[in-house]
């Protein structure tokens, strides 16, 4: 759909650097991952933002905020299923080839507030806070990250802080 | 609203709601093509105008989450997500 190869590869390199510098892993299947880059670029071209290639966007940015990649559901899906909904971001285990990607049920719309703002102040306070025992990094999310985005310590190095 | 037809072996009525950008839908199309089964698909993200609501309503009857891929066999069995084995079995290609 008129997306050129260089742009796809450029986005791939950007995503890869971004992922690795913040403790995430991209799917090691390069063809698969390039296919997702193409989808992101097609969406950027027609909607003006990189909404999730595997989800139906409304085309209205207010309604699609939660599915702009990386979407609000990435961390929970990587923690629970080993990959994000599309299979772009994967767990260490899958990155190493020790586990396979499985089909993931759609998490969006589980709590009906997804349309628009769901990251309100009160809802973020309801998340547990995790502390990296190596560098002291704190984050509020359902599960600790796969790797600390600051010092790259593994998930196991996190403790529940609040 | 235009369904695209892919000619092949008759294994019942196969209707497939897809997204043109979805990697799992692409894999599903590749699998159906490889099996050589007769099917109809629609890329829901490419639908325009009045058909947008129509296709969402129709798809919503089978899968209210509007998630992809959604495959309906004989207006009865609904397979959501790329589930290779389940899909093959439902189409009678369990051993392929
Ligand atoms: S599911 Fe993966 S690819 Fe899709 S928006 Fe979320 S993080 Fe990006
Ligand atoms: Zn740390």
PDB file of C-alpha atoms and ligand atoms in Angstrom:
ATOM      1  CA  UNK A   1       0.000   0.000   0.000  1.00  0.00           C
ATOM      2  CA  UNK A   2       2.659   2.451  -1.047  1.00  0.00           C
ATOM      3  CA  UNK A   3       4.946   2.051   1.947  1.00  0.00           C
ATOM      4  CA  UNK A   4       8.549   1.763   0.877  1.00  0.00           C
ATOM      5  CA  UNK A   5      11.006  -0.758   2.128  1.00  0.00           C
ATOM      6  CA  UNK A   6      13.498   1.730   3.506  1.00  0.00           C
ATOM      7  CA  UNK A   7      10.854   3.323   5.732  1.00  0.00           C
ATOM      8  CA  UNK A   8       9.850  -0.089   7.053  1.00  0.00           C
ATOM      9  CA  UNK A   9      13.443  -0.942   7.873  1.00  0.00           C
ATOM     10  CA  UNK A  10      14.078   2.446   9.394  1.00  0.00           C
ATOM     11  CA  UNK A  11      11.115   2.085  11.751  1.00  0.00           C
ATOM     12  CA  UNK A  12      12.277  -1.401  12.648  1.00  0.00           C
ATOM     13  CA  UNK A  13      15.712  -0.100  13.636  1.00  0.00           C
ATOM     14  CA  UNK A  14      14.151   2.707  15.681  1.00  0.00           C
ATOM     15  CA  UNK A  15      11.770   0.366  17.471  1.00  0.00           C
ATOM     16  CA  UNK A  16      14.552  -2.072  18.172  1.00  0.00           C
ATOM     17  CA  UNK A  17      16.828   0.533  19.715  1.00  0.00           C
ATOM     18  CA  UNK A  18      13.943   1.973  21.709  1.00  0.00           C
ATOM     19  CA  UNK A  19      12.875  -1.462  22.951  1.00  0.00           C
ATOM     20  CA  UNK A  20      16.313  -2.587  23.953  1.00  0.00           C
ATOM     21  CA  UNK A  21      17.179   0.629  25.703  1.00  0.00           C
ATOM     22  CA  UNK A  22      14.090   0.335  27.878  1.00  0.00           C
ATOM     23  CA  UNK A  23      14.196  -3.335  28.783  1.00  0.00           C
ATOM     24  CA  UNK A  24      11.857  -4.714  26.100  1.00  0.00           C
ATOM     25  CA  UNK A  25      12.430  -7.302  23.386  1.00  0.00           C
ATOM     26  CA  UNK A  26      11.111  -7.283  19.852  1.00  0.00           C
ATOM     27  CA  UNK A  27       9.953 -10.483  18.220  1.00  0.00           C
ATOM     28  CA  UNK A  28      13.103 -12.155  16.847  1.00  0.00           C
ATOM     29  CA  UNK A  29      11.224 -13.294  13.716  1.00  0.00           C
ATOM     30  CA  UNK A  30      12.386 -10.415  11.511  1.00  0.00           C
ATOM     31  CA  UNK A  31       9.957 -10.962   8.614  1.00  0.00           C
ATOM     32  CA  UNK A  32       7.055 -11.051  11.023  1.00  0.00           C
ATOM     33  CA  UNK A  33       8.263  -7.913  12.777  1.00  0.00           C
ATOM     34  CA  UNK A  34       8.818  -6.069   9.492  1.00  0.00           C
ATOM     35  CA  UNK A  35       5.238  -6.960   8.564  1.00  0.00           C
ATOM     36  CA  UNK A  36       4.071  -5.200  11.724  1.00  0.00           C
ATOM     37  CA  UNK A  37       6.225  -2.165  10.916  1.00  0.00           C
ATOM     38  CA  UNK A  38       4.482  -1.948   7.568  1.00  0.00           C
ATOM     39  CA  UNK A  39       1.103  -2.062   9.307  1.00  0.00           C
ATOM     40  CA  UNK A  40       2.134   0.718  11.685  1.00  0.00           C
ATOM     41  CA  UNK A  41       3.263   2.890   8.776  1.00  0.00           C
ATOM     42  CA  UNK A  42       0.058   2.241   6.818  1.00  0.00           C
ATOM     43  CA  UNK A  43      -1.913   3.334   9.874  1.00  0.00           C
ATOM     44  CA  UNK A  44       0.227   6.415  10.329  1.00  0.00           C
ATOM     45  CA  UNK A  45      -0.404   7.342   6.715  1.00  0.00           C
ATOM     46  CA  UNK A  46      -4.172   6.969   6.864  1.00  0.00           C
ATOM     47  CA  UNK A  47      -4.938   7.978  10.451  1.00  0.00           C
ATOM     48  CA  UNK A  48      -2.015  10.232  11.317  1.00  0.00           C
ATOM     49  CA  UNK A  49      -0.782   8.030  14.161  1.00  0.00           C
ATOM     50  CA  UNK A  50       0.674   4.556  14.517  1.00  0.00           C
ATOM     51  CA  UNK A  51      -2.287   2.650  15.837  1.00  0.00           C
ATOM     52  CA  UNK A  52      -2.038  -1.065  16.468  1.00  0.00           C
ATOM     53  CA  UNK A  53      -1.916  -3.007  13.168  1.00  0.00           C
ATOM     54  CA  UNK A  54      -3.965  -5.883  14.616  1.00  0.00           C
ATOM     55  CA  UNK A  55      -6.837  -3.768  15.909  1.00  0.00           C
ATOM     56  CA  UNK A  56      -9.618  -1.843  14.223  1.00  0.00           C
ATOM     57  CA  UNK A  57      -8.977   1.872  14.694  1.00  0.00           C
ATOM     58  CA  UNK A  58     -11.762   4.431  14.661  1.00  0.00           C
ATOM     59  CA  UNK A  59      -9.584   7.029  12.967  1.00  0.00           C
ATOM     60  CA  UNK A  60     -10.380   9.460  15.803  1.00  0.00           C
ATOM     61  CA  UNK A  61      -7.316   9.972  17.932  1.00  0.00           C
ATOM     62  CA  UNK A  62      -9.308  10.527  21.157  1.00  0.00           C
ATOM     63  CA  UNK A  63     -10.855   7.088  20.799  1.00  0.00           C
ATOM     64  CA  UNK A  64      -7.684   5.335  19.687  1.00  0.00           C
ATOM     65  CA  UNK A  65      -5.293   6.782  22.258  1.00  0.00           C
ATOM     66  CA  UNK A  66      -5.054   3.453  24.102  1.00  0.00           C
ATOM     67  CA  UNK A  67      -4.097   1.500  20.971  1.00  0.00           C
ATOM     68  CA  UNK A  68      -1.336   3.752  19.690  1.00  0.00           C
ATOM     69  CA  UNK A  69       1.760   1.566  19.678  1.00  0.00           C
ATOM     70  CA  UNK A  70       3.062   0.724  22.232  1.00  0.00           C
ATOM     71  CA  UNK A  71      -0.497   0.285  23.452  1.00  0.00           C
ATOM     72  CA  UNK A  72      -1.768   0.425  27.039  1.00  0.00           C
ATOM     73  CA  UNK A  73      -2.160  -3.360  27.038  1.00  0.00           C
ATOM     74  CA  UNK A  74       1.398  -4.311  26.106  1.00  0.00           C
ATOM     75  CA  UNK A  75       2.833  -4.800  29.568  1.00  0.00           C
ATOM     76  CA  UNK A  76      -0.061  -6.834  30.906  1.00  0.00           C
ATOM     77  CA  UNK A  77      -0.055  -9.104  27.846  1.00  0.00           C
ATOM     78  CA  UNK A  78       3.715  -9.615  27.846  1.00  0.00           C
ATOM     79  CA  UNK A  79       3.526 -10.479  31.556  1.00  0.00           C
ATOM     80  CA  UNK A  80       0.578 -12.859  31.196  1.00  0.00           C
ATOM     81  CA  UNK A  81       1.046 -14.384  27.737  1.00  0.00           C
ATOM     82  CA  UNK A  82       4.655 -13.692  26.810  1.00  0.00           C
ATOM     83  CA  UNK A  83       3.892 -11.260  24.022  1.00  0.00           C
ATOM     84  CA  UNK A  84       1.818  -8.217  23.211  1.00  0.00           C
ATOM     85  CA  UNK A  85      -1.427  -8.734  21.315  1.00  0.00           C
ATOM     86  CA  UNK A  86       0.263  -8.423  17.890  1.00  0.00           C
ATOM     87  CA  UNK A  87       3.391 -10.308  18.859  1.00  0.00           C
ATOM     88  CA  UNK A  88       5.709  -7.364  18.377  1.00  0.00           C
ATOM     89  CA  UNK A  89       7.014  -7.199  21.948  1.00  0.00           C
ATOM     90  CA  UNK A  90       7.897 -10.519  23.527  1.00  0.00           C
ATOM     91  CA  UNK A  91       9.161 -11.907  26.818  1.00  0.00           C
ATOM     92  CA  UNK A  92      12.773 -12.938  27.311  1.00  0.00           C
ATOM     93  CA  UNK A  93      11.656 -16.569  27.087  1.00  0.00           C
ATOM     94  CA  UNK A  94      10.078 -16.121  23.668  1.00  0.00           C
ATOM     95  CA  UNK A  95      12.952 -13.929  22.483  1.00  0.00           C
ATOM     96  CA  UNK A  96      15.302 -16.796  23.357  1.00  0.00           C
ATOM     97  CA  UNK A  97      13.134 -19.260  21.476  1.00  0.00           C
ATOM     98  CA  UNK A  98      12.267 -21.204  24.654  1.00  0.00           C
ATOM     99  CA  UNK A  99       8.545 -20.607  24.263  1.00  0.00           C
ATOM    100  CA  UNK A 100       6.132 -20.063  21.404  1.00  0.00           C
ATOM    101  CA  UNK A 101       3.793 -17.166  20.776  1.00  0.00           C
ATOM    102  CA  UNK A 102       0.188 -18.108  21.471  1.00  0.00           C
ATOM    103  CA  UNK A 103      -3.049 -16.441  20.381  1.00  0.00           C
ATOM    104  CA  UNK A 104      -3.964 -13.765  22.904  1.00  0.00           C
ATOM    105  CA  UNK A 105      -7.512 -12.787  23.815  1.00  0.00           C
ATOM    106  CA  UNK A 106      -8.326  -9.118  23.293  1.00  0.00           C
ATOM    107  CA  UNK A 107      -7.877  -7.255  26.559  1.00  0.00           C
ATOM    108  CA  UNK A 108      -9.147  -3.955  25.250  1.00  0.00           C
ATOM    109  CA  UNK A 109     -12.676  -3.237  26.364  1.00  0.00           C
ATOM    110  CA  UNK A 110     -12.404  -5.524  29.372  1.00  0.00           C
ATOM    111  CA  UNK A 111     -13.220  -2.537  31.507  1.00  0.00           C
ATOM    112  CA  UNK A 112     -15.504  -0.432  29.415  1.00  0.00           C
ATOM    113  CA  UNK A 113     -13.586   2.804  29.998  1.00  0.00           C
ATOM    114  CA  UNK A 114     -11.054   2.150  27.271  1.00  0.00           C
ATOM    115  CA  UNK A 115     -12.524   4.734  24.939  1.00  0.00           C
ATOM    116  CA  UNK A 116     -10.273   7.670  25.570  1.00  0.00           C
ATOM    117  CA  UNK A 117      -8.917   8.381  29.018  1.00  0.00           C
ATOM    118  CA  UNK A 118      -8.349   5.375  31.191  1.00  0.00           C
ATOM    119  CA  UNK A 119      -5.052   6.560  32.638  1.00  0.00           C
ATOM    120  CA  UNK A 120      -6.787   8.878  35.092  1.00  0.00           C
ATOM    121  CA  UNK A 121      -5.037   9.774  38.319  1.00  0.00           C
ATOM    122  CA  UNK A 122      -7.196   7.595  40.538  1.00  0.00           C
ATOM    123  CA  UNK A 123      -6.809   4.501  38.370  1.00  0.00           C
ATOM    124  CA  UNK A 124      -3.020   4.771  38.303  1.00  0.00           C
ATOM    125  CA  UNK A 125      -3.003   4.950  42.109  1.00  0.00           C
ATOM    126  CA  UNK A 126      -4.792   1.635  42.233  1.00  0.00           C
ATOM    127  CA  UNK A 127      -1.816  -0.117  40.633  1.00  0.00           C
ATOM    128  CA  UNK A 128       0.890  -1.706  42.763  1.00  0.00           C
ATOM    129  CA  UNK A 129       4.262   0.035  42.829  1.00  0.00           C
ATOM    130  CA  UNK A 130       7.385  -2.020  42.135  1.00  0.00           C
ATOM    131  CA  UNK A 131      10.942  -1.133  43.104  1.00  0.00           C
ATOM    132  CA  UNK A 132      14.116  -2.282  41.373  1.00  0.00           C
ATOM    133  CA  UNK A 133      16.381  -3.502  44.141  1.00  0.00           C
ATOM    134  CA  UNK A 134      19.437  -2.805  42.007  1.00  0.00           C
ATOM    135  CA  UNK A 135      18.964   0.849  41.083  1.00  0.00           C
ATOM    136  CA  UNK A 136      15.870   1.989  42.955  1.00  0.00           C
ATOM    137  CA  UNK A 137      13.707   2.581  39.857  1.00  0.00           C
ATOM    138  CA  UNK A 138      10.000   2.725  40.728  1.00  0.00           C
ATOM    139  CA  UNK A 139       7.038   1.958  38.517  1.00  0.00           C
ATOM    140  CA  UNK A 140       3.303   1.542  39.000  1.00  0.00           C
ATOM    141  CA  UNK A 141       1.962  -1.343  36.963  1.00  0.00           C
ATOM    142  CA  UNK A 142       0.246  -4.700  37.357  1.00  0.00           C
ATOM    143  CA  UNK A 143       3.501  -6.698  37.176  1.00  0.00           C
ATOM    144  CA  UNK A 144       7.137  -5.634  37.336  1.00  0.00           C
ATOM    145  CA  UNK A 145       8.764  -5.132  33.911  1.00  0.00           C
ATOM    146  CA  UNK A 146      10.658  -7.945  32.172  1.00  0.00           C
ATOM    147  CA  UNK A 147      13.821  -5.938  32.701  1.00  0.00           C
ATOM    148  CA  UNK A 148      14.520  -2.675  34.503  1.00  0.00           C
ATOM    149  CA  UNK A 149      14.523   0.113  31.881  1.00  0.00           C
ATOM    150  CA  UNK A 150      17.290   1.909  33.785  1.00  0.00           C
ATOM    151  CA  UNK A 151      19.769  -0.756  34.869  1.00  0.00           C
ATOM    152  CA  UNK A 152      18.451  -3.797  32.930  1.00  0.00           C
ATOM    153  CA  UNK A 153      18.128  -5.927  36.057  1.00  0.00           C
ATOM    154  CA  UNK A 154      15.743  -8.874  35.582  1.00  0.00           C
ATOM    155  CA  UNK A 155      12.142  -9.013  36.761  1.00  0.00           C
ATOM    156  CA  UNK A 156      13.179 -11.118  39.746  1.00  0.00           C
ATOM    157  CA  UNK A 157      15.129  -8.153  41.098  1.00  0.00           C
ATOM    158  CA  UNK A 158      11.934  -6.206  41.694  1.00  0.00           C
ATOM    159  CA  UNK A 159      10.085  -6.032  44.991  1.00  0.00           C
ATOM    160  CA  UNK A 160       6.631  -4.784  45.782  1.00  0.00           C
ATOM    161  CA  UNK A 161       7.078  -1.290  47.193  1.00  0.00           C
ATOM    162  CA  UNK A 162       3.510  -0.028  47.688  1.00  0.00           C
TER     163      UNK A 162
ATOM    164  CA  UNK B   1     -20.214  -3.887   1.313  1.00  0.00           C
ATOM    165  CA  UNK B   2     -18.012  -6.097  -0.750  1.00  0.00           C
ATOM    166  CA  UNK B   3     -16.873  -9.548   0.271  1.00  0.00           C
ATOM    167  CA  UNK B   4     -13.974 -10.895  -1.718  1.00  0.00           C
ATOM    168  CA  UNK B   5     -14.225 -14.451  -2.897  1.00  0.00           C
ATOM    169  CA  UNK B   6     -11.303 -16.846  -3.033  1.00  0.00           C
ATOM    170  CA  UNK B   7     -12.108 -19.867  -5.127  1.00  0.00           C
ATOM    171  CA  UNK B   8     -11.337 -23.296  -3.768  1.00  0.00           C
ATOM    172  CA  UNK B   9     -12.551 -26.549  -2.320  1.00  0.00           C
ATOM    173  CA  UNK B  10     -16.016 -26.377  -0.768  1.00  0.00           C
ATOM    174  CA  UNK B  11     -15.799 -26.997   2.977  1.00  0.00           C
ATOM    175  CA  UNK B  12     -18.930 -25.131   3.885  1.00  0.00           C
ATOM    176  CA  UNK B  13     -19.499 -21.406   3.982  1.00  0.00           C
ATOM    177  CA  UNK B  14     -16.405 -19.647   5.277  1.00  0.00           C
ATOM    178  CA  UNK B  15     -16.671 -15.940   6.089  1.00  0.00           C
ATOM    179  CA  UNK B  16     -13.574 -14.232   7.374  1.00  0.00           C
ATOM    180  CA  UNK B  17     -13.497 -10.747   8.916  1.00  0.00           C
ATOM    181  CA  UNK B  18      -9.953  -9.425   8.480  1.00  0.00           C
ATOM    182  CA  UNK B  19      -7.818  -6.309   8.750  1.00  0.00           C
ATOM    183  CA  UNK B  20      -5.483  -5.491   5.883  1.00  0.00           C
ATOM    184  CA  UNK B  21      -2.692  -4.538   8.299  1.00  0.00           C
ATOM    185  CA  UNK B  22      -3.053  -7.392  10.788  1.00  0.00           C
ATOM    186  CA  UNK B  23      -0.220  -9.868  10.693  1.00  0.00           C
ATOM    187  CA  UNK B  24      -2.383 -12.678  12.129  1.00  0.00           C
ATOM    188  CA  UNK B  25      -5.000 -12.047   9.431  1.00  0.00           C
ATOM    189  CA  UNK B  26      -2.279 -12.301   6.815  1.00  0.00           C
ATOM    190  CA  UNK B  27      -1.228 -15.591   8.306  1.00  0.00           C
ATOM    191  CA  UNK B  28      -4.845 -16.771   8.264  1.00  0.00           C
ATOM    192  CA  UNK B  29      -5.215 -15.847   4.589  1.00  0.00           C
ATOM    193  CA  UNK B  30      -1.983 -17.670   3.802  1.00  0.00           C
ATOM    194  CA  UNK B  31      -3.206 -20.745   5.662  1.00  0.00           C
ATOM    195  CA  UNK B  32      -6.596 -20.787   3.916  1.00  0.00           C
ATOM    196  CA  UNK B  33      -4.867 -20.330   0.559  1.00  0.00           C
ATOM    197  CA  UNK B  34      -2.440 -23.109   1.329  1.00  0.00           C
ATOM    198  CA  UNK B  35      -5.302 -25.441   2.259  1.00  0.00           C
ATOM    199  CA  UNK B  36      -7.055 -24.433  -0.948  1.00  0.00           C
ATOM    200  CA  UNK B  37     -10.415 -23.896   0.722  1.00  0.00           C
ATOM    201  CA  UNK B  38     -13.188 -21.755  -0.755  1.00  0.00           C
ATOM    202  CA  UNK B  39     -13.784 -18.636   1.357  1.00  0.00           C
ATOM    203  CA  UNK B  40     -15.008 -15.083   1.512  1.00  0.00           C
ATOM    204  CA  UNK B  41     -13.204 -12.300   3.326  1.00  0.00           C
ATOM    205  CA  UNK B  42     -13.592  -8.631   4.002  1.00  0.00           C
ATOM    206  CA  UNK B  43     -10.869  -6.242   5.128  1.00  0.00           C
ATOM    207  CA  UNK B  44     -12.891  -4.301   7.658  1.00  0.00           C
ATOM    208  CA  UNK B  45     -10.397  -1.420   7.866  1.00  0.00           C
ATOM    209  CA  UNK B  46     -10.822  -0.747   4.137  1.00  0.00           C
ATOM    210  CA  UNK B  47     -14.602  -0.420   4.301  1.00  0.00           C
ATOM    211  CA  UNK B  48     -15.837   3.150   3.829  1.00  0.00           C
ATOM    212  CA  UNK B  49     -18.958   5.296   4.095  1.00  0.00           C
ATOM    213  CA  UNK B  50     -22.255   3.797   5.211  1.00  0.00           C
ATOM    214  CA  UNK B  51     -20.769   0.332   5.122  1.00  0.00           C
ATOM    215  CA  UNK B  52     -18.593   1.043   8.155  1.00  0.00           C
ATOM    216  CA  UNK B  53     -21.527   0.733  10.568  1.00  0.00           C
ATOM    217  CA  UNK B  54     -23.001  -2.125   8.590  1.00  0.00           C
ATOM    218  CA  UNK B  55     -19.874  -4.257   8.743  1.00  0.00           C
ATOM    219  CA  UNK B  56     -19.333  -3.481  12.427  1.00  0.00           C
ATOM    220  CA  UNK B  57     -22.903  -4.512  13.220  1.00  0.00           C
ATOM    221  CA  UNK B  58     -22.619  -7.696  11.229  1.00  0.00           C
ATOM    222  CA  UNK B  59     -19.286  -8.627  12.735  1.00  0.00           C
ATOM    223  CA  UNK B  60     -20.437  -7.660  16.225  1.00  0.00           C
ATOM    224  CA  UNK B  61     -23.136 -10.315  16.118  1.00  0.00           C
ATOM    225  CA  UNK B  62     -20.411 -12.954  15.978  1.00  0.00           C
ATOM    226  CA  UNK B  63     -17.689 -11.265  17.972  1.00  0.00           C
ATOM    227  CA  UNK B  64     -18.719  -8.203  19.993  1.00  0.00           C
ATOM    228  CA  UNK B  65     -15.055  -7.425  20.732  1.00  0.00           C
ATOM    229  CA  UNK B  66     -14.499  -6.809  17.001  1.00  0.00           C
ATOM    230  CA  UNK B  67     -11.134  -8.531  17.249  1.00  0.00           C
ATOM    231  CA  UNK B  68      -9.274 -10.147  14.380  1.00  0.00           C
ATOM    232  CA  UNK B  69      -9.100 -12.559  12.692  1.00  0.00           C
ATOM    233  CA  UNK B  70     -12.728 -13.706  13.101  1.00  0.00           C
ATOM    234  CA  UNK B  71     -13.782 -16.653  10.971  1.00  0.00           C
ATOM    235  CA  UNK B  72     -17.335 -17.952  10.773  1.00  0.00           C
ATOM    236  CA  UNK B  73     -18.010 -21.378   9.390  1.00  0.00           C
ATOM    237  CA  UNK B  74     -21.508 -22.255   8.117  1.00  0.00           C
ATOM    238  CA  UNK B  75     -23.034 -19.330  10.019  1.00  0.00           C
ATOM    239  CA  UNK B  76     -22.425 -21.302  13.158  1.00  0.00           C
ATOM    240  CA  UNK B  77     -18.899 -21.926  14.375  1.00  0.00           C
ATOM    241  CA  UNK B  78     -16.841 -18.840  15.243  1.00  0.00           C
ATOM    242  CA  UNK B  79     -13.057 -18.956  15.471  1.00  0.00           C
ATOM    243  CA  UNK B  80     -11.399 -15.877  16.914  1.00  0.00           C
ATOM    244  CA  UNK B  81      -7.652 -15.360  16.656  1.00  0.00           C
ATOM    245  CA  UNK B  82      -5.102 -17.292  14.648  1.00  0.00           C
ATOM    246  CA  UNK B  83      -5.698 -20.848  15.832  1.00  0.00           C
ATOM    247  CA  UNK B  84      -4.178 -22.968  13.146  1.00  0.00           C
ATOM    248  CA  UNK B  85      -5.107 -26.419  14.401  1.00  0.00           C
ATOM    249  CA  UNK B  86      -8.626 -25.494  15.400  1.00  0.00           C
ATOM    250  CA  UNK B  87      -9.260 -23.869  12.050  1.00  0.00           C
ATOM    251  CA  UNK B  88      -7.883 -26.817  10.102  1.00  0.00           C
ATOM    252  CA  UNK B  89     -10.019 -29.245  12.067  1.00  0.00           C
ATOM    253  CA  UNK B  90     -13.149 -27.165  11.651  1.00  0.00           C
ATOM    254  CA  UNK B  91     -12.577 -27.205   7.900  1.00  0.00           C
ATOM    255  CA  UNK B  92     -11.879 -30.916   7.787  1.00  0.00           C
ATOM    256  CA  UNK B  93      -8.140 -30.649   7.206  1.00  0.00           C
ATOM    257  CA  UNK B  94      -7.125 -31.917  10.625  1.00  0.00           C
ATOM    258  CA  UNK B  95      -4.420 -34.156   9.207  1.00  0.00           C
ATOM    259  CA  UNK B  96      -2.909 -31.587   6.831  1.00  0.00           C
TER     260      UNK B  96
HETATM  261  S1  LIG C   1      -0.307  -5.014  20.596  1.00  0.00           S
HETATM  262 FE1  LIG C   1       1.894  -4.750  20.291  1.00  0.00          FE
HETATM  263  S2  LIG C   1       2.092  -3.978  18.205  1.00  0.00           S
HETATM  264 FE2  LIG C   1      -0.058  -3.715  18.785  1.00  0.00          FE
HETATM  265  S3  LIG C   1      -0.070  -1.616  19.625  1.00  0.00           S
HETATM  266 FE3  LIG C   1       0.222  -2.985  21.356  1.00  0.00          FE
HETATM  267  S4  LIG C   1       2.424  -3.012  21.593  1.00  0.00           S
HETATM  268 FE4  LIG C   1       2.057  -2.214  19.548  1.00  0.00          FE
HETATM  269 ZN1  LIG C   2      17.090  -1.029  37.985  1.00  0.00          ZN
END
